[in-house]
Short mmCIF file of C-alpha atoms and ligand atoms in Angstrom, two decimals:
data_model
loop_
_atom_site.label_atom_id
_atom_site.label_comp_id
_atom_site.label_asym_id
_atom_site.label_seq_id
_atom_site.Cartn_x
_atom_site.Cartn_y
_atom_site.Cartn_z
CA UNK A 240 -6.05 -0.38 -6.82
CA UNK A 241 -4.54 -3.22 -8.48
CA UNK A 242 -1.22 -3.88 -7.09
CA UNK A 243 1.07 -7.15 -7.92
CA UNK A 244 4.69 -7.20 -6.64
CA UNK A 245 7.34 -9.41 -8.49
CA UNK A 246 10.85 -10.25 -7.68
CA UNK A 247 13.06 -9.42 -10.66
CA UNK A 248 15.87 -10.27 -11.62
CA UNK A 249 19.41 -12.39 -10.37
CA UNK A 250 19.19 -9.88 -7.52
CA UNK A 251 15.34 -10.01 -7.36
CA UNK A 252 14.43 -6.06 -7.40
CA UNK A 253 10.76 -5.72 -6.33
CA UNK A 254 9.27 -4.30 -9.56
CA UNK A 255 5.26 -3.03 -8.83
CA UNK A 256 2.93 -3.71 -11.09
CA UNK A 257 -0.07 -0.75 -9.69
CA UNK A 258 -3.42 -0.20 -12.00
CA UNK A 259 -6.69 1.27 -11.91
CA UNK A 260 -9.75 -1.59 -12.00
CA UNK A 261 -11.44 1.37 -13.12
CA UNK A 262 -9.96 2.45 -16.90
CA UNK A 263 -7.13 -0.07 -16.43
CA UNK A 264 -4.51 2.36 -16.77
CA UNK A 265 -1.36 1.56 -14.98
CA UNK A 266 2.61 2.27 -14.23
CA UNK A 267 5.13 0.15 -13.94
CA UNK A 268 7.77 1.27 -10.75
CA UNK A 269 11.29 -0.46 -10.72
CA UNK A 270 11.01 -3.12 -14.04
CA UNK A 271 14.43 -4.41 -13.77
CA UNK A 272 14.27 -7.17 -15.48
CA UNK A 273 12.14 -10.32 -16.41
CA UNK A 274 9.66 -7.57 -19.31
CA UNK A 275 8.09 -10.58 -20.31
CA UNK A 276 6.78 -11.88 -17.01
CA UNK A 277 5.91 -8.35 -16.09
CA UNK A 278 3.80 -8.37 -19.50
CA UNK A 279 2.00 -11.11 -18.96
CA UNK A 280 0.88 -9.70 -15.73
CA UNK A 281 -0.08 -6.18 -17.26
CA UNK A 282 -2.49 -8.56 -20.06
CA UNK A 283 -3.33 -10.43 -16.93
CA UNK A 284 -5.35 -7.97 -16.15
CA UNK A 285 -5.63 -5.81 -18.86
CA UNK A 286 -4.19 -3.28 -18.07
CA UNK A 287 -2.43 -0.21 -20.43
CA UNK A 288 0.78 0.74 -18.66
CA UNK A 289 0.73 4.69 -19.26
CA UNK A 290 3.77 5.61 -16.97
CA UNK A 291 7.39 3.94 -16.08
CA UNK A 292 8.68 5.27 -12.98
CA UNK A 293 12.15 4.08 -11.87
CA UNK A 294 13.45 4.50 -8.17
CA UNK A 295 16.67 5.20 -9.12
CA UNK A 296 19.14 4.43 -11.98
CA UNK A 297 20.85 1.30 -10.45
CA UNK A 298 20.88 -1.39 -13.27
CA UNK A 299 18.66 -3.98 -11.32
CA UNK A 300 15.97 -1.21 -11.36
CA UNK A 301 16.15 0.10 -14.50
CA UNK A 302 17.86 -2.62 -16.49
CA UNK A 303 14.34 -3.64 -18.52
CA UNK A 304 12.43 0.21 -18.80
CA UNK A 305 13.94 0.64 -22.08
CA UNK A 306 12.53 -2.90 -23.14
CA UNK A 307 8.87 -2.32 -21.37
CA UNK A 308 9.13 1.40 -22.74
CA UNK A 309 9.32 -0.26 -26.51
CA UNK A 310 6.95 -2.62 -25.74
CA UNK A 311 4.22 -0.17 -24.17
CA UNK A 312 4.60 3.00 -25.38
CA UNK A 313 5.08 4.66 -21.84
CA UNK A 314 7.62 7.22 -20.94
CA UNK A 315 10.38 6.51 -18.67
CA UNK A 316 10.56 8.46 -15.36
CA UNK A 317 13.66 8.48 -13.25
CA UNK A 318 14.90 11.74 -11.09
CA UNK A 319 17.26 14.06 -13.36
CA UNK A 320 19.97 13.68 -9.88
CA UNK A 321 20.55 9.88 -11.20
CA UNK A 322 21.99 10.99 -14.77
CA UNK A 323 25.44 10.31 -13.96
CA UNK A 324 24.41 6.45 -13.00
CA UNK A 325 22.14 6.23 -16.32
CA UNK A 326 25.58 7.21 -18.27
CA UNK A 327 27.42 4.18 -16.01
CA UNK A 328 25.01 1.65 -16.76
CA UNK A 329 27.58 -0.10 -18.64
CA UNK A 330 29.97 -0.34 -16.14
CA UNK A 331 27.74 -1.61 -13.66
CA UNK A 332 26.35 -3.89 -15.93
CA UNK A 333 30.06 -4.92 -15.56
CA UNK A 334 30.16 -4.49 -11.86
CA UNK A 335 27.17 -7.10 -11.77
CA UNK A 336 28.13 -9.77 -14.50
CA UNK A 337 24.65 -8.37 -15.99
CA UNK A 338 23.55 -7.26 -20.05
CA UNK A 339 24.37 -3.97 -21.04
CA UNK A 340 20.76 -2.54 -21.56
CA UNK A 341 22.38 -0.20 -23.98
CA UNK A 342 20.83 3.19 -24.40
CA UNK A 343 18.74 4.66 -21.84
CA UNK A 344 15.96 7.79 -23.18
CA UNK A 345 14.33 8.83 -20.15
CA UNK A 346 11.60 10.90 -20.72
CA UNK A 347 10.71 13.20 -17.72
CA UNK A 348 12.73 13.65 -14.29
CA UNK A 349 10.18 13.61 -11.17
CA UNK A 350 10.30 16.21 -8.76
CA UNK A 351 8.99 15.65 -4.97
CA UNK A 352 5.24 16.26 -4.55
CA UNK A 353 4.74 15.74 -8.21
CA UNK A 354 2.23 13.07 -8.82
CA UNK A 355 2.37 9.93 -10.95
CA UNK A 356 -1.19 8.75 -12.45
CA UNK A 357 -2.60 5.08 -13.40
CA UNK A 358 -5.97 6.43 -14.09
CA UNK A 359 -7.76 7.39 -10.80
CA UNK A 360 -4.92 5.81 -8.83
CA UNK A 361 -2.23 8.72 -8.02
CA UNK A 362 1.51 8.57 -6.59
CA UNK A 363 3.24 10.86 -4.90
CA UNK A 364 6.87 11.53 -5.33
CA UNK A 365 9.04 11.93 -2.27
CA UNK A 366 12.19 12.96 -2.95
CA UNK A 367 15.13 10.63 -0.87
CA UNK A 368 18.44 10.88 -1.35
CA UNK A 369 21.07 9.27 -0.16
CA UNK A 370 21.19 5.75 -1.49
CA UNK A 371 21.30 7.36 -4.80
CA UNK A 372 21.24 11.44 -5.33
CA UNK A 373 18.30 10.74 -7.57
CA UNK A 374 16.45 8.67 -5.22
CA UNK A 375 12.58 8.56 -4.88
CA UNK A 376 9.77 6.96 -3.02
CA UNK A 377 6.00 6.41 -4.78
CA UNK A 378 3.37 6.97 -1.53
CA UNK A 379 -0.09 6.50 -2.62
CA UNK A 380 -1.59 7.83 0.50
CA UNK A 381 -5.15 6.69 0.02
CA UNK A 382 -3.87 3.01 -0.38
CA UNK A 383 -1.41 3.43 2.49
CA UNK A 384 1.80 1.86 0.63
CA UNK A 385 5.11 3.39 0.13
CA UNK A 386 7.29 2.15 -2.89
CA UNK A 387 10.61 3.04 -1.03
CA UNK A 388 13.14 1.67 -3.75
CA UNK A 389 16.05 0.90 -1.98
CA UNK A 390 15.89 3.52 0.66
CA UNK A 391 14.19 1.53 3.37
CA UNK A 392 14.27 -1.84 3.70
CA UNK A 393 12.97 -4.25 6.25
CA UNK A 394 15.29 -4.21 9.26
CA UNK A 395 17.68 -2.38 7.06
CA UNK A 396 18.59 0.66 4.71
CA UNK A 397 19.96 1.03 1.46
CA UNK A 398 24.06 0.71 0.87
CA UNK A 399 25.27 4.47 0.69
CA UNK A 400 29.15 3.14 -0.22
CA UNK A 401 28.64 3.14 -4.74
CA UNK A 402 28.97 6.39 -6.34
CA UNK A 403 26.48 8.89 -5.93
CA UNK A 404 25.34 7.62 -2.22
CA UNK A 405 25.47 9.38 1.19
CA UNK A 406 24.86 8.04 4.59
CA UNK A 407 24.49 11.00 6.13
CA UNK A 408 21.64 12.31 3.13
CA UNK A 409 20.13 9.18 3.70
CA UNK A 410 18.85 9.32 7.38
CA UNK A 411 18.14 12.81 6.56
CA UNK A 412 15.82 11.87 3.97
CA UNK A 413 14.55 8.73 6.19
CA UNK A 414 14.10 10.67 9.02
CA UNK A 415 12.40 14.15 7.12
CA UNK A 416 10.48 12.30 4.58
CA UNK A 417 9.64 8.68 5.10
CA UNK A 418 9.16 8.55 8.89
CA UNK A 419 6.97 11.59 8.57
CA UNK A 420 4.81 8.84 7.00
CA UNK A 421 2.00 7.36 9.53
CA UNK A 422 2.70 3.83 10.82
CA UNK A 423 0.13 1.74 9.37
CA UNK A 424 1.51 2.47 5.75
CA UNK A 425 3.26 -0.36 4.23
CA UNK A 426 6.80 -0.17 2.81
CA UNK A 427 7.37 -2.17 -0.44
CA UNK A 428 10.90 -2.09 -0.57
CA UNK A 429 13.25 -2.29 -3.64
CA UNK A 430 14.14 -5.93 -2.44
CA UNK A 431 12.66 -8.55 0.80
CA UNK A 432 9.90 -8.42 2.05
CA UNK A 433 7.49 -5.59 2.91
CA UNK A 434 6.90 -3.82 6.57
CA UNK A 435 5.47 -0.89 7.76
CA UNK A 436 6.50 2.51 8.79
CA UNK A 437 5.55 1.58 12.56
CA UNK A 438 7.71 -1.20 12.37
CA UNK A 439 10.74 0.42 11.36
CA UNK A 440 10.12 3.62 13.24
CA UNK A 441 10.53 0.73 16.23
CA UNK A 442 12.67 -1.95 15.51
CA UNK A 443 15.33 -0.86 12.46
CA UNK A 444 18.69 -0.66 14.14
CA UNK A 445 19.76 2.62 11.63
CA UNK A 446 16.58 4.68 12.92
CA UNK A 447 17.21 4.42 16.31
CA UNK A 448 17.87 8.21 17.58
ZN1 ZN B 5 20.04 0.41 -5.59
#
């Protein structure tokens, strides 16, 4: 599996770049911002990106999947639960002193367990609210890498206090969903650096029981 990670962005969302060597299909998860740089990386290694799949529909992860969608062809994918942040991407484009991306088609609405394909290469959707009500992780299980969005980050979890968000949904779905995970998978999450499940499970203050 081809994988790159890039920092997009002024508040540097990690936007995954993942691709088949085999028929060089890929998807693009979380393309903020910065289409160009993410292009270049796609003809890098040319590769067709076949699927957009967005984390959740907070501007800094979605702001450019209209742009790459144009560019590429590939639907948009982003959990039907986020709809009422898609409708108030102006106003946190105002929030954030960031562009407008003006309208926003998105194309399917992931459920969890359905899978997201680049070629052989194949994603499973895990449903996690709670930073978001639309919310979702990418686990390709073979590769043993979790695309947790802004659900899980390193040391930390995602803020639950802008519209839409839930503490108490969110430890749910951390503790149900993504600790249920095994602890050599790695957690790319939707900004810093990466970590693994094990070293969450032991050392992240909010999953202490
Ligand atoms: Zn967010």
């Amino acid at each position: 599996m081809i994988h790159e990670i890039l920092a997009v962005g002024p508040l540097q969302c990690n936007c995954s770049i993942v691709g088949d060597e085999v028929s060089h299909e890929a998807m693009v998860i979380d393309p903020g911002a910065d289409i160009s740089k993410i292009l270049s990386i796609v003809a890098r290694h040319g590769l067709q990106v076949k699927q957009i799949v967005v984390t959740h529909a907070h501007l800094d992860h979605i702001g450019g999947a209209m742009e790459l969608k144009t560019a590429t062809g590939a639907p948009i994918l982003l959990n039907e639960n986020d709809a009422e942040l898609v409708a108030m991407l102006p106003v946190q484009a105002q929030w954030l002193g960031m562009r407008d991306p003006g309208q926003m088609e998105i194309d399917g609405s992931p459920k969890g367990g359905d899978k997201v394909l680049a070629g052989a290469v194949s994603g499973e959707i895990l449903l996690t609210p709670g930073h978001t009500e639309g919310s979702l992780c990418v686990y390709f299980e073979p590769e043993k890498k979790l695309i947790a969005g802004d659900t899980l980050f390193a040391g930390s979890v995602g803020r639950t206090d802008l519209p839409g968000g839930s503490y108490e949904k969110l430890l749910h779905s951390l503790h149900t969903t993504v600790l249920d995970l095994p602890d050599d998978v790695v957690v790319v999450p939707g900004h810093g650096p990466l970590t693994t499940i094990g070293e969450e499970r032991e050392e992240n203050p909010y999953l202490q029981k």
